[in-house]
mmCIF file of C-alpha atoms and ligand atoms in Angstrom:
data_model
loop_
_atom_site.group_PDB
_atom_site.id
_atom_site.type_symbol
_atom_site.label_atom_id
_atom_site.label_comp_id
_atom_site.label_asym_id
_atom_site.label_seq_id
_atom_site.Cartn_x
_atom_site.Cartn_y
_atom_site.Cartn_z
ATOM 1 C CA MET A 699 -0.323 -36.624 -4.365
ATOM 2 C CA ARG A 700 0.976 -33.538 -6.153
ATOM 3 C CA ASP A 701 4.731 -33.084 -5.662
ATOM 4 C CA PHE A 702 4.806 -29.880 -3.615
ATOM 5 C CA ALA A 703 8.478 -30.307 -2.660
ATOM 6 C CA ALA A 704 9.457 -30.411 -6.355
ATOM 7 C CA GLU A 705 7.535 -27.204 -6.980
ATOM 8 C CA ILE A 706 9.467 -25.538 -4.178
ATOM 9 C CA GLU A 707 12.772 -26.709 -5.709
ATOM 10 C CA GLN A 708 11.701 -25.355 -9.093
ATOM 11 C CA ARG A 709 10.947 -21.975 -7.533
ATOM 12 C CA LYS A 710 14.465 -21.912 -6.100
ATOM 13 C CA ARG A 711 15.958 -22.651 -9.527
ATOM 14 C CA ASP A 712 13.855 -19.852 -11.055
ATOM 15 C CA GLY A 713 15.043 -17.314 -8.482
ATOM 16 C CA LEU A 714 11.459 -17.050 -7.245
ATOM 17 C CA TYR A 715 11.806 -18.704 -3.844
ATOM 18 C CA ARG A 716 10.526 -16.459 -1.063
ATOM 19 C CA GLN A 717 12.079 -16.254 2.362
ATOM 20 C CA ARG A 718 11.199 -14.331 5.477
ATOM 21 C CA ARG A 719 13.791 -12.502 7.502
ATOM 22 C CA LEU A 720 13.637 -12.557 11.245
ATOM 23 C CA ILE A 721 13.527 -9.012 12.579
ATOM 24 C CA SER A 722 14.172 -8.272 16.213
ATOM 25 C CA GLY A 723 13.476 -4.984 17.957
ATOM 26 C CA ALA A 724 11.332 -2.105 16.745
ATOM 27 C CA GLN A 725 10.651 -1.216 13.132
ATOM 28 C CA GLN A 726 12.999 1.625 12.195
ATOM 29 C CA PRO A 727 15.742 2.168 9.602
ATOM 30 C CA GLU A 728 18.380 0.491 11.804
ATOM 31 C CA LEU A 729 17.081 -3.048 11.883
ATOM 32 C CA THR A 730 18.357 -6.317 13.150
ATOM 33 C CA ALA A 731 17.550 -8.878 10.486
ATOM 34 C CA ASP A 732 18.519 -12.515 11.021
ATOM 35 C CA GLY A 733 20.742 -11.305 13.846
ATOM 36 C CA LYS A 734 22.621 -8.866 11.629
ATOM 37 C CA PRO A 735 22.432 -5.064 11.907
ATOM 38 C CA LEU A 736 21.279 -3.558 8.603
ATOM 39 C CA LEU A 737 20.073 -0.163 7.420
ATOM 40 C CA SER A 738 16.645 -0.817 5.996
ATOM 41 C CA PHE A 739 15.238 0.794 2.863
ATOM 42 C CA CYS A 740 12.211 -1.402 2.366
ATOM 43 C CA SER A 741 9.550 -0.722 4.953
ATOM 44 C CA ASN A 742 6.321 1.199 4.311
ATOM 45 C CA ASP A 743 6.739 3.188 7.511
ATOM 46 C CA TYR A 744 7.132 6.339 5.407
ATOM 47 C CA LEU A 745 6.859 8.826 8.251
ATOM 48 C CA GLY A 746 8.750 6.873 10.904
ATOM 49 C CA LEU A 747 5.629 6.483 13.037
ATOM 50 C CA ALA A 748 5.733 2.704 13.583
ATOM 51 C CA ASN A 749 8.013 3.278 16.550
ATOM 52 C CA ASP A 750 6.819 6.746 17.498
ATOM 53 C CA ALA A 751 7.034 7.449 21.233
ATOM 54 C CA GLY A 752 3.778 9.442 21.222
ATOM 55 C CA ASN A 753 1.825 6.643 19.505
ATOM 56 C CA ILE A 754 3.237 4.045 21.878
ATOM 57 C CA GLU A 755 2.310 6.203 24.839
ATOM 58 C CA ALA A 756 -1.223 6.651 23.445
ATOM 59 C CA LEU A 757 -1.539 2.869 23.188
ATOM 60 C CA ARG A 758 -0.248 2.374 26.716
ATOM 61 C CA ASN A 759 -2.625 5.010 28.096
ATOM 62 C CA ALA A 760 -5.590 3.490 26.284
ATOM 63 C CA LEU A 761 -5.064 -0.065 27.502
ATOM 64 C CA PRO A 762 -6.317 0.301 31.089
ATOM 65 C CA ARG A 763 -9.507 1.940 29.762
ATOM 66 C CA THR A 764 -10.244 -0.469 26.910
ATOM 67 C CA GLY A 765 -8.557 -3.694 27.910
ATOM 68 C CA LEU A 766 -6.730 -5.665 25.261
ATOM 69 C CA GLY A 767 -8.860 -7.994 23.156
ATOM 70 C CA GLY A 768 -11.593 -7.107 20.679
ATOM 71 C CA ALA A 769 -13.617 -10.045 22.082
ATOM 72 C CA ALA A 770 -16.315 -10.221 19.381
ATOM 73 C CA SER A 771 -17.198 -9.016 15.919
ATOM 74 C CA HIS A 772 -18.514 -5.473 15.510
ATOM 75 C CA LEU A 773 -22.073 -6.705 14.951
ATOM 76 C CA VAL A 774 -22.136 -8.832 18.084
ATOM 77 C CA CYS A 775 -20.622 -6.822 20.951
ATOM 78 C CA GLY A 776 -17.153 -5.838 19.685
ATOM 79 C CA HIS A 777 -17.931 -2.347 18.379
ATOM 80 C CA HIS A 778 -16.206 -0.221 21.002
ATOM 81 C CA GLN A 779 -16.399 3.513 21.597
ATOM 82 C CA ALA A 780 -12.702 3.615 20.583
ATOM 83 C CA HIS A 781 -13.520 2.180 17.133
ATOM 84 C CA HIS A 782 -16.337 4.693 16.778
ATOM 85 C CA GLN A 783 -13.980 7.518 17.677
ATOM 86 C CA LEU A 784 -11.443 6.363 15.088
ATOM 87 C CA GLU A 785 -14.117 6.119 12.381
ATOM 88 C CA GLN A 786 -15.196 9.696 13.055
ATOM 89 C CA ARG A 787 -11.567 10.805 13.036
ATOM 90 C CA LEU A 788 -10.926 9.006 9.724
ATOM 91 C CA ALA A 789 -13.989 10.594 8.120
ATOM 92 C CA GLU A 790 -12.772 13.995 9.219
ATOM 93 C CA PHE A 791 -9.192 13.273 8.100
ATOM 94 C CA THR A 792 -10.249 12.192 4.611
ATOM 95 C CA GLN A 793 -13.012 14.840 4.360
ATOM 96 C CA ARG A 794 -15.651 12.188 3.832
ATOM 97 C CA SER A 795 -19.089 11.783 5.446
ATOM 98 C CA SER A 796 -18.314 8.488 7.138
ATOM 99 C CA ALA A 797 -15.689 5.769 7.513
ATOM 100 C CA LEU A 798 -15.671 2.102 8.438
ATOM 101 C CA PHE A 799 -12.679 0.525 10.206
ATOM 102 C CA PHE A 800 -11.432 -2.828 8.844
ATOM 103 C CA SER A 801 -8.788 -5.095 10.362
ATOM 104 C CA THR A 802 -6.426 -4.960 7.369
ATOM 105 C CA GLY A 803 -6.238 -3.429 3.924
ATOM 106 C CA TYR A 804 -6.443 -6.889 2.418
ATOM 107 C CA MET A 805 -9.730 -7.472 4.195
ATOM 108 C CA ALA A 806 -11.023 -4.009 3.288
ATOM 109 C CA ASN A 807 -10.477 -4.624 -0.420
ATOM 110 C CA MET A 808 -11.928 -8.118 -0.321
ATOM 111 C CA GLY A 809 -14.949 -6.972 1.653
ATOM 112 C CA VAL A 810 -15.668 -3.698 -0.131
ATOM 113 C CA ILE A 811 -15.381 -4.934 -3.716
ATOM 114 C CA SER A 812 -17.313 -8.145 -3.117
ATOM 115 C CA ALA A 813 -20.038 -6.153 -1.346
ATOM 116 C CA LEU A 814 -20.422 -3.565 -4.102
ATOM 117 C CA VAL A 815 -20.456 -5.810 -7.182
ATOM 118 C CA GLY A 816 -21.607 -9.330 -7.883
ATOM 119 C CA ARG A 817 -22.578 -11.747 -10.611
ATOM 120 C CA GLY A 818 -23.680 -9.938 -13.770
ATOM 121 C CA ASP A 819 -21.780 -6.733 -12.892
ATOM 122 C CA THR A 820 -18.432 -5.692 -14.363
ATOM 123 C CA VAL A 821 -15.355 -4.575 -12.482
ATOM 124 C CA PHE A 822 -12.503 -2.721 -14.205
ATOM 125 C CA CYS A 823 -9.122 -3.113 -12.572
ATOM 126 C CA ASP A 824 -5.782 -1.451 -13.406
ATOM 127 C CA ARG A 825 -3.249 -4.119 -14.447
ATOM 128 C CA LEU A 826 -0.875 -3.095 -11.676
ATOM 129 C CA ASN A 827 -3.412 -2.988 -8.847
ATOM 130 C CA HIS A 828 -2.482 -4.607 -5.554
ATOM 131 C CA ALA A 829 -3.134 -8.336 -5.150
ATOM 132 C CA SER A 830 -5.819 -7.725 -2.524
ATOM 133 C CA ILE A 831 -7.820 -5.719 -5.072
ATOM 134 C CA VAL A 832 -7.542 -8.467 -7.660
ATOM 135 C CA ASP A 833 -8.634 -11.012 -5.058
ATOM 136 C CA GLY A 834 -11.577 -8.826 -4.085
ATOM 137 C CA CYS A 835 -12.613 -8.671 -7.742
ATOM 138 C CA LEU A 836 -12.352 -12.453 -8.111
ATOM 139 C CA LEU A 837 -14.278 -13.062 -4.912
ATOM 140 C CA SER A 838 -17.096 -10.806 -6.082
ATOM 141 C CA ARG A 839 -17.838 -13.070 -9.094
ATOM 142 C CA ALA A 840 -18.339 -9.958 -11.204
ATOM 143 C CA ARG A 841 -16.878 -10.018 -14.717
ATOM 144 C CA LEU A 842 -13.243 -8.875 -14.334
ATOM 145 C CA ARG A 843 -11.745 -6.620 -16.999
ATOM 146 C CA ARG A 844 -8.163 -5.501 -16.471
ATOM 147 C CA TYR A 845 -7.113 -2.306 -18.256
ATOM 148 C CA PRO A 846 -3.546 -1.331 -19.219
ATOM 149 C CA HIS A 847 -1.783 0.494 -16.402
ATOM 150 C CA GLY A 848 -3.027 4.076 -16.089
ATOM 151 C CA ASP A 849 -4.576 3.995 -19.553
ATOM 152 C CA VAL A 850 -7.684 6.137 -19.211
ATOM 153 C CA ALA A 851 -8.513 6.033 -22.945
ATOM 154 C CA ALA A 852 -8.451 2.220 -23.004
ATOM 155 C CA LEU A 853 -10.582 2.117 -19.882
ATOM 156 C CA GLU A 854 -13.074 4.551 -21.350
ATOM 157 C CA ALA A 855 -13.461 2.408 -24.461
ATOM 158 C CA MET A 856 -14.144 -0.623 -22.252
ATOM 159 C CA LEU A 857 -16.654 1.299 -20.139
ATOM 160 C CA ALA A 858 -18.473 2.601 -23.213
ATOM 161 C CA GLY A 859 -18.928 -0.949 -24.463
ATOM 162 C CA THR A 860 -20.310 -2.333 -21.209
ATOM 163 C CA ASP A 861 -23.858 -2.311 -19.903
ATOM 164 C CA GLY A 862 -25.033 -2.812 -16.379
ATOM 165 C CA HIS A 863 -23.479 -1.935 -13.042
ATOM 166 C CA LYS A 864 -19.810 -0.942 -13.389
ATOM 167 C CA LEU A 865 -17.086 -0.462 -10.801
ATOM 168 C CA VAL A 866 -13.607 0.919 -11.495
ATOM 169 C CA VAL A 867 -10.889 0.243 -8.934
ATOM 170 C CA THR A 868 -7.353 1.602 -8.771
ATOM 171 C CA ASP A 869 -4.446 2.025 -6.402
ATOM 172 C CA GLY A 870 -3.949 5.729 -5.618
ATOM 173 C CA VAL A 871 -0.169 5.342 -5.456
ATOM 174 C CA PHE A 872 0.936 2.082 -7.070
ATOM 175 C CA SER A 873 2.655 -0.067 -4.498
ATOM 176 C CA MET A 874 5.481 -1.516 -6.594
ATOM 177 C CA ASP A 875 6.051 1.395 -9.021
ATOM 178 C CA GLY A 876 5.379 4.443 -6.867
ATOM 179 C CA ASP A 877 3.524 6.333 -9.586
ATOM 180 C CA VAL A 878 0.162 7.978 -8.979
ATOM 181 C CA ALA A 879 -3.035 6.975 -10.791
ATOM 182 C CA PRO A 880 -4.568 9.585 -13.139
ATOM 183 C CA LEU A 881 -7.260 10.201 -10.539
ATOM 184 C CA ARG A 882 -8.893 13.307 -11.997
ATOM 185 C CA ALA A 883 -9.292 11.704 -15.417
ATOM 186 C CA LEU A 884 -10.577 8.490 -13.857
ATOM 187 C CA ALA A 885 -13.155 10.428 -11.849
ATOM 188 C CA ARG A 886 -14.281 12.238 -15.002
ATOM 189 C CA ILE A 887 -14.822 9.128 -17.099
ATOM 190 C CA CYS A 888 -16.444 7.220 -14.244
ATOM 191 C CA ARG A 889 -18.949 10.020 -13.921
ATOM 192 C CA ARG A 890 -19.513 10.058 -17.681
ATOM 193 C CA HIS A 891 -20.121 6.301 -17.834
ATOM 194 C CA ASP A 892 -21.952 5.955 -14.532
ATOM 195 C CA ALA A 893 -19.269 3.732 -13.004
ATOM 196 C CA LEU A 894 -18.529 3.636 -9.280
ATOM 197 C CA LEU A 895 -14.909 4.652 -8.580
ATOM 198 C CA VAL A 896 -12.953 2.959 -5.786
ATOM 199 C CA VAL A 897 -9.479 4.271 -4.915
ATOM 200 C CA ASP A 898 -7.142 2.333 -2.619
ATOM 201 C CA ASP A 899 -4.739 4.926 -1.258
ATOM 202 C CA ALA A 900 -2.653 2.610 0.920
ATOM 203 C CA HIS A 901 0.569 4.390 -0.021
ATOM 204 C CA GLY A 902 -0.732 7.955 -0.336
ATOM 205 C CA MET A 903 -2.283 8.093 3.106
ATOM 206 C CA GLY A 904 -0.166 10.254 5.418
ATOM 207 C CA VAL A 905 2.344 11.079 2.700
ATOM 208 C CA SER A 906 0.574 12.803 -0.198
ATOM 209 C CA GLY A 907 -1.804 15.729 -0.268
ATOM 210 C CA PRO A 908 -2.420 18.606 2.111
ATOM 211 C CA GLN A 909 -1.506 17.562 5.693
ATOM 212 C CA GLY A 910 -0.946 14.036 4.446
ATOM 213 C CA ARG A 911 -4.633 13.492 3.629
ATOM 214 C CA GLY A 912 -3.753 11.344 0.653
ATOM 215 C CA SER A 913 -3.580 11.363 -3.133
ATOM 216 C CA VAL A 914 -7.342 11.741 -3.615
ATOM 217 C CA LEU A 915 -7.311 15.064 -1.769
ATOM 218 C CA GLU A 916 -4.051 15.974 -3.473
ATOM 219 C CA ALA A 917 -6.007 15.649 -6.728
ATOM 220 C CA GLY A 918 -8.738 17.827 -5.205
ATOM 221 C CA LEU A 919 -11.392 15.115 -5.555
ATOM 222 C CA SER A 920 -14.539 15.163 -3.455
ATOM 223 C CA GLU A 921 -16.691 12.357 -2.163
ATOM 224 C CA ALA A 922 -18.892 12.759 -5.256
ATOM 225 C CA ASP A 923 -15.825 12.210 -7.488
ATOM 226 C CA VAL A 924 -14.443 9.247 -5.534
ATOM 227 C CA PRO A 925 -17.337 7.682 -3.647
ATOM 228 C CA VAL A 926 -15.235 4.876 -2.194
ATOM 229 C CA LEU A 927 -11.875 5.711 -0.635
ATOM 230 C CA ILE A 928 -9.873 2.944 0.968
ATOM 231 C CA GLY A 929 -6.845 3.590 3.118
ATOM 232 C CA THR A 930 -4.581 1.471 5.253
ATOM 233 C CA LEU A 931 -3.177 2.266 8.674
ATOM 234 C CA GLY A 932 -0.187 -0.077 8.832
ATOM 235 C CA LYS A 933 1.983 1.926 6.435
ATOM 236 C CA ALA A 934 2.608 5.661 6.958
ATOM 237 C CA VAL A 935 0.130 5.778 9.851
ATOM 238 C CA GLY A 936 2.392 3.324 11.664
ATOM 239 C CA THR A 937 -0.261 1.255 13.449
ATOM 240 C CA SER A 938 -2.531 -1.388 11.915
ATOM 241 C CA GLY A 939 -5.860 -1.766 10.156
ATOM 242 C CA ALA A 940 -7.617 -0.065 7.276
ATOM 243 C CA PHE A 941 -10.791 1.790 6.418
ATOM 244 C CA ALA A 942 -13.311 2.568 3.719
ATOM 245 C CA ALA A 943 -14.574 6.156 3.650
ATOM 246 C CA GLY A 944 -17.384 7.746 1.692
ATOM 247 C CA PRO A 945 -21.043 8.738 1.805
ATOM 248 C CA GLN A 946 -23.260 7.571 4.629
ATOM 249 C CA TRP A 947 -24.854 4.933 2.378
ATOM 250 C CA LEU A 948 -21.463 3.322 1.824
ATOM 251 C CA THR A 949 -20.680 2.533 5.443
ATOM 252 C CA GLU A 950 -24.281 1.522 6.120
ATOM 253 C CA TYR A 951 -24.240 -0.803 3.140
ATOM 254 C CA LEU A 952 -20.851 -2.302 4.043
ATOM 255 C CA VAL A 953 -22.023 -3.049 7.577
ATOM 256 C CA GLN A 954 -24.814 -5.086 5.979
ATOM 257 C CA LYS A 955 -22.768 -6.762 3.259
ATOM 258 C CA ALA A 956 -18.991 -6.769 3.680
ATOM 259 C CA ARG A 957 -18.219 -10.252 4.916
ATOM 260 C CA THR A 958 -14.636 -9.462 5.932
ATOM 261 C CA TYR A 959 -16.101 -6.797 8.208
ATOM 262 C CA ILE A 960 -18.976 -8.839 9.565
ATOM 263 C CA TYR A 961 -17.337 -12.196 10.234
ATOM 264 C CA THR A 962 -14.188 -11.189 12.040
ATOM 265 C CA THR A 963 -13.271 -10.105 15.543
ATOM 266 C CA ALA A 964 -12.937 -6.379 16.133
ATOM 267 C CA MET A 965 -9.373 -5.089 16.377
ATOM 268 C CA PRO A 966 -8.087 -4.310 19.879
ATOM 269 C CA PRO A 967 -9.822 -1.006 20.691
ATOM 270 C CA ALA A 968 -6.669 0.518 22.211
ATOM 271 C CA LEU A 969 -5.064 0.300 18.793
ATOM 272 C CA ALA A 970 -7.842 2.492 17.415
ATOM 273 C CA LEU A 971 -7.004 5.172 19.976
ATOM 274 C CA ALA A 972 -3.290 4.953 19.159
ATOM 275 C CA THR A 973 -4.261 5.402 15.503
ATOM 276 C CA CYS A 974 -6.252 8.556 16.368
ATOM 277 C CA HIS A 975 -3.108 9.891 18.007
ATOM 278 C CA SER A 976 -1.066 9.046 14.938
ATOM 279 C CA LEU A 977 -3.530 10.928 12.704
ATOM 280 C CA ASP A 978 -3.071 14.030 14.879
ATOM 281 C CA THR A 979 0.683 13.679 14.430
ATOM 282 C CA ILE A 980 0.337 13.222 10.668
ATOM 283 C CA GLU A 981 -1.739 16.372 10.208
ATOM 284 C CA ALA A 982 1.022 18.375 11.845
ATOM 285 C CA ALA A 983 3.906 16.555 10.134
ATOM 286 C CA ASP A 984 4.697 18.821 7.181
ATOM 287 C CA ASP A 985 8.289 18.889 8.423
ATOM 288 C CA ARG A 986 8.505 15.104 8.072
ATOM 289 C CA ARG A 987 6.933 15.229 4.605
ATOM 290 C CA ASP A 988 9.308 18.002 3.489
ATOM 291 C CA HIS A 989 12.292 16.003 4.721
ATOM 292 C CA LEU A 990 10.978 12.903 2.966
ATOM 293 C CA ARG A 991 10.672 14.804 -0.311
ATOM 294 C CA SER A 992 14.280 15.945 -0.064
ATOM 295 C CA LEU A 993 15.378 12.338 0.546
ATOM 296 C CA VAL A 994 13.424 11.234 -2.527
ATOM 297 C CA GLU A 995 15.066 13.869 -4.715
ATOM 298 C CA ARG A 996 18.534 13.055 -3.389
ATOM 299 C CA PHE A 997 18.051 9.351 -3.988
ATOM 300 C CA ARG A 998 16.638 9.752 -7.493
ATOM 301 C CA SER A 999 19.352 12.004 -8.783
ATOM 302 C CA GLY A 1000 22.086 9.916 -7.147
ATOM 303 C CA ALA A 1001 20.779 6.597 -8.418
ATOM 304 C CA ARG A 1002 20.298 7.956 -11.912
ATOM 305 C CA ALA A 1003 23.812 9.385 -11.925
ATOM 306 C CA ALA A 1004 25.116 5.961 -10.852
ATOM 307 C CA GLY A 1005 23.535 4.416 -13.953
ATOM 308 C CA TYR A 1006 20.539 2.734 -12.343
ATOM 309 C CA CYS A 1007 17.114 2.683 -13.882
ATOM 310 C CA VAL A 1008 14.887 4.732 -11.573
ATOM 311 C CA MET A 1009 11.188 4.656 -12.336
ATOM 312 C CA ASP A 1010 8.804 7.539 -12.925
ATOM 313 C CA SER A 1011 7.855 8.153 -9.303
ATOM 314 C CA SER A 1012 7.850 11.164 -7.040
ATOM 315 C CA THR A 1013 6.643 9.224 -3.991
ATOM 316 C CA PRO A 1014 8.791 7.500 -1.326
ATOM 317 C CA ILE A 1015 8.506 4.297 -3.394
ATOM 318 C CA GLN A 1016 11.635 4.455 -5.574
ATOM 319 C CA PRO A 1017 12.150 1.124 -7.321
ATOM 320 C CA LEU A 1018 15.320 0.362 -9.241
ATOM 321 C CA LEU A 1019 14.242 -1.652 -12.256
ATOM 322 C CA VAL A 1020 16.548 -4.615 -12.825
ATOM 323 C CA GLY A 1021 14.784 -7.060 -15.130
ATOM 324 C CA GLN A 1022 15.575 -10.669 -14.338
ATOM 325 C CA SER A 1023 14.756 -12.171 -10.955
ATOM 326 C CA HIS A 1024 18.244 -13.621 -10.431
ATOM 327 C CA ALA A 1025 19.827 -10.233 -11.120
ATOM 328 C CA ALA A 1026 17.471 -8.473 -8.714
ATOM 329 C CA LEU A 1027 18.342 -11.029 -6.045
ATOM 330 C CA ALA A 1028 22.058 -10.592 -6.730
ATOM 331 C CA LEU A 1029 21.790 -6.826 -6.325
ATOM 332 C CA SER A 1030 19.821 -7.235 -3.107
ATOM 333 C CA ARG A 1031 22.477 -9.645 -1.759
ATOM 334 C CA ALA A 1032 25.319 -7.340 -2.777
ATOM 335 C CA LEU A 1033 23.638 -4.503 -0.882
ATOM 336 C CA GLU A 1034 23.176 -6.719 2.122
ATOM 337 C CA GLU A 1035 26.880 -7.466 2.171
ATOM 338 C CA GLN A 1036 27.398 -3.725 2.404
ATOM 339 C CA GLY A 1037 24.950 -3.435 5.305
ATOM 340 C CA PHE A 1038 21.683 -2.511 3.588
ATOM 341 C CA LEU A 1039 18.334 -4.244 3.560
ATOM 342 C CA VAL A 1040 16.458 -3.714 0.284
ATOM 343 C CA THR A 1041 14.146 -6.471 -0.869
ATOM 344 C CA ALA A 1042 14.060 -7.762 -4.427
ATOM 345 C CA ILE A 1043 10.508 -7.820 -5.779
ATOM 346 C CA ARG A 1044 9.909 -10.522 -8.358
ATOM 347 C CA PRO A 1045 7.046 -11.995 -10.378
ATOM 348 C CA PRO A 1046 4.198 -12.564 -9.780
ATOM 349 C CA THR A 1047 4.218 -9.470 -7.574
ATOM 350 C CA VAL A 1048 5.496 -7.544 -10.619
ATOM 351 C CA PRO A 1049 5.228 -8.495 -14.331
ATOM 352 C CA GLN A 1050 7.675 -10.983 -15.894
ATOM 353 C CA GLY A 1051 11.035 -9.420 -16.748
ATOM 354 C CA GLN A 1052 10.442 -6.478 -14.435
ATOM 355 C CA ALA A 1053 12.046 -7.686 -11.227
ATOM 356 C CA ARG A 1054 13.312 -4.779 -9.193
ATOM 357 C CA LEU A 1055 14.707 -3.534 -5.956
ATOM 358 C CA ARG A 1056 11.919 -1.730 -4.206
ATOM 359 C CA VAL A 1057 13.717 1.046 -2.386
ATOM 360 C CA THR A 1058 11.469 2.956 -0.010
ATOM 361 C CA LEU A 1059 12.398 6.074 1.866
ATOM 362 C CA SER A 1060 11.193 7.167 5.262
ATOM 363 C CA ALA A 1061 11.242 10.451 7.125
ATOM 364 C CA ALA A 1062 13.186 8.475 9.735
ATOM 365 C CA HIS A 1063 16.125 8.263 7.302
ATOM 366 C CA THR A 1064 18.758 10.974 7.271
ATOM 367 C CA LEU A 1065 20.347 12.446 4.157
ATOM 368 C CA ALA A 1066 23.525 10.688 5.291
ATOM 369 C CA ASP A 1067 21.648 7.340 5.248
ATOM 370 C CA VAL A 1068 20.619 7.956 1.647
ATOM 371 C CA ASP A 1069 24.150 8.965 0.700
ATOM 372 C CA GLN A 1070 25.492 5.755 2.229
ATOM 373 C CA LEU A 1071 23.050 3.720 0.173
ATOM 374 C CA LEU A 1072 24.019 5.618 -2.972
ATOM 375 C CA ASP A 1073 27.724 5.046 -2.248
ATOM 376 C CA ALA A 1074 27.056 1.333 -1.948
ATOM 377 C CA LEU A 1075 25.117 1.329 -5.221
ATOM 378 C CA VAL A 1076 28.026 3.068 -6.940
ATOM 379 C CA ARG A 1077 30.516 0.550 -5.488
ATOM 380 C CA ILE A 1078 28.374 -2.384 -6.592
ATOM 381 C CA GLY A 1079 27.671 -0.803 -9.979
ATOM 382 C CA GLY A 1080 29.399 -2.949 -12.563
ATOM 383 C CA ASP A 1081 29.658 -6.090 -10.419
ATOM 384 C CA VAL A 1082 26.047 -7.070 -10.750
ATOM 385 C CA PRO A 1083 25.138 -8.527 -14.112
ATOM 386 C CA ASP A 1084 22.529 -6.810 -16.212
ATOM 387 C CA HIS A 1085 21.237 -4.233 -13.772
ATOM 388 C CA ALA A 1086 22.037 -1.682 -16.439
ATOM 389 C CA GLU A 1087 20.323 -3.697 -19.150
ATOM 390 C CA ALA A 1088 16.865 -2.456 -18.254
ATOM 391 C CA SER A 1089 18.034 1.147 -18.270
ATOM 392 C CA ALA A 1090 19.697 0.846 -21.656
HETATM 393 C C1 PLP B 972 -0.391 -3.000 1.553
HETATM 394 C C2 PLP B 972 -1.553 -2.793 0.661
HETATM 395 C C3 PLP B 972 -2.802 -3.320 0.987
HETATM 396 C C4 PLP B 972 -2.984 -4.254 2.143
HETATM 397 O O1 PLP B 972 -3.071 -3.554 3.347
HETATM 398 P P1 PLP B 972 -2.751 -4.346 4.694
HETATM 399 O O2 PLP B 972 -3.309 -3.473 5.751
HETATM 400 O O3 PLP B 972 -1.276 -4.488 4.743
HETATM 401 O O4 PLP B 972 -3.452 -5.657 4.596
HETATM 402 C C5 PLP B 972 -3.868 -3.000 0.180
HETATM 403 N N1 PLP B 972 -3.713 -2.237 -0.918
HETATM 404 C C6 PLP B 972 -2.523 -1.747 -1.275
HETATM 405 C C7 PLP B 972 -2.421 -0.906 -2.502
HETATM 406 C C8 PLP B 972 -1.403 -2.021 -0.506
HETATM 407 O O5 PLP B 972 -0.214 -1.572 -0.873
#
């Protein structure tokens, strides 16, 4: 038998061993992790809605009406009025004709991509796309071509040299870098080369664009420009699940073909109603988004002044590029000793030599929280080997 235990030991030596922390209590900046109180800067709860009293109340109020379990798949008898209501709300929120509710973003990407392309087709995938997109591409059995991150010219050359059915897929906001895809240019070349554009806006949803409607609407792109818009509900929306939104044909087709939609139990319907409530909150949450932007600016200028290598991002994802995995882990541990939880992100989640601390900010943070983190980063500064190397 293959020596799995030895592989685990090797991972530890390489600084690549992954460990889960045990969180108790609600998700919010003040966390208890492995029994220790820490100030967290690594969740995707960008608007502080994961523990929002209004959302929790909406869930509680929905439960007596819907019961708890989903009980069956949507195509058997699981498709509840509450799911239908959420789909209509999501279509309206994203200014699309229709939306289909999936259980997770991972399942949405797997199901959507493998439904829309197959053997003999070609799918073009940004090098830094989320793992669930890559897995969706692989599952589809289409030819997979990865293009250099954000490189529209390289992508266009690939598209021009390819016949047959073509699909281009990109993160809206890149999950580990925080930068935004060149969406307008992508839409233009997809139109020119008759390629279907899919945007996964997991990290833009709720945060970017007018009333938090996402990076696709921030770029002013219509359903004709971006026919397939994917969003997730477990990040800024603060609940759980995901969706694909677009023309009527898209949702109809996915109901026929998307296996991760068809062969799974419907999510608890009450959760769909809590999500509708959260979307109402998000539309009216410009104050939270304004506060978040000021936190981002404060953090960026402070971290840069302290000699850290901030990346080119204006979103709440503010990674500090470190380089080597061991060094990223050391920085994360040093921060933990000072009372902060910031996870080190290492290969294969990010490319070799680009390990980083993925700092994320939330509207639930205060300016004082950010200042405390910056103070700790200044104190740690020179103690951690080669964090400055990448910025040199
Ligand atoms: C988190 C994430 C997903 C997965 O969504 P889940 O609902 O957590 O499964 C998909 N795409 C991107 C870009 C993500 O960041």
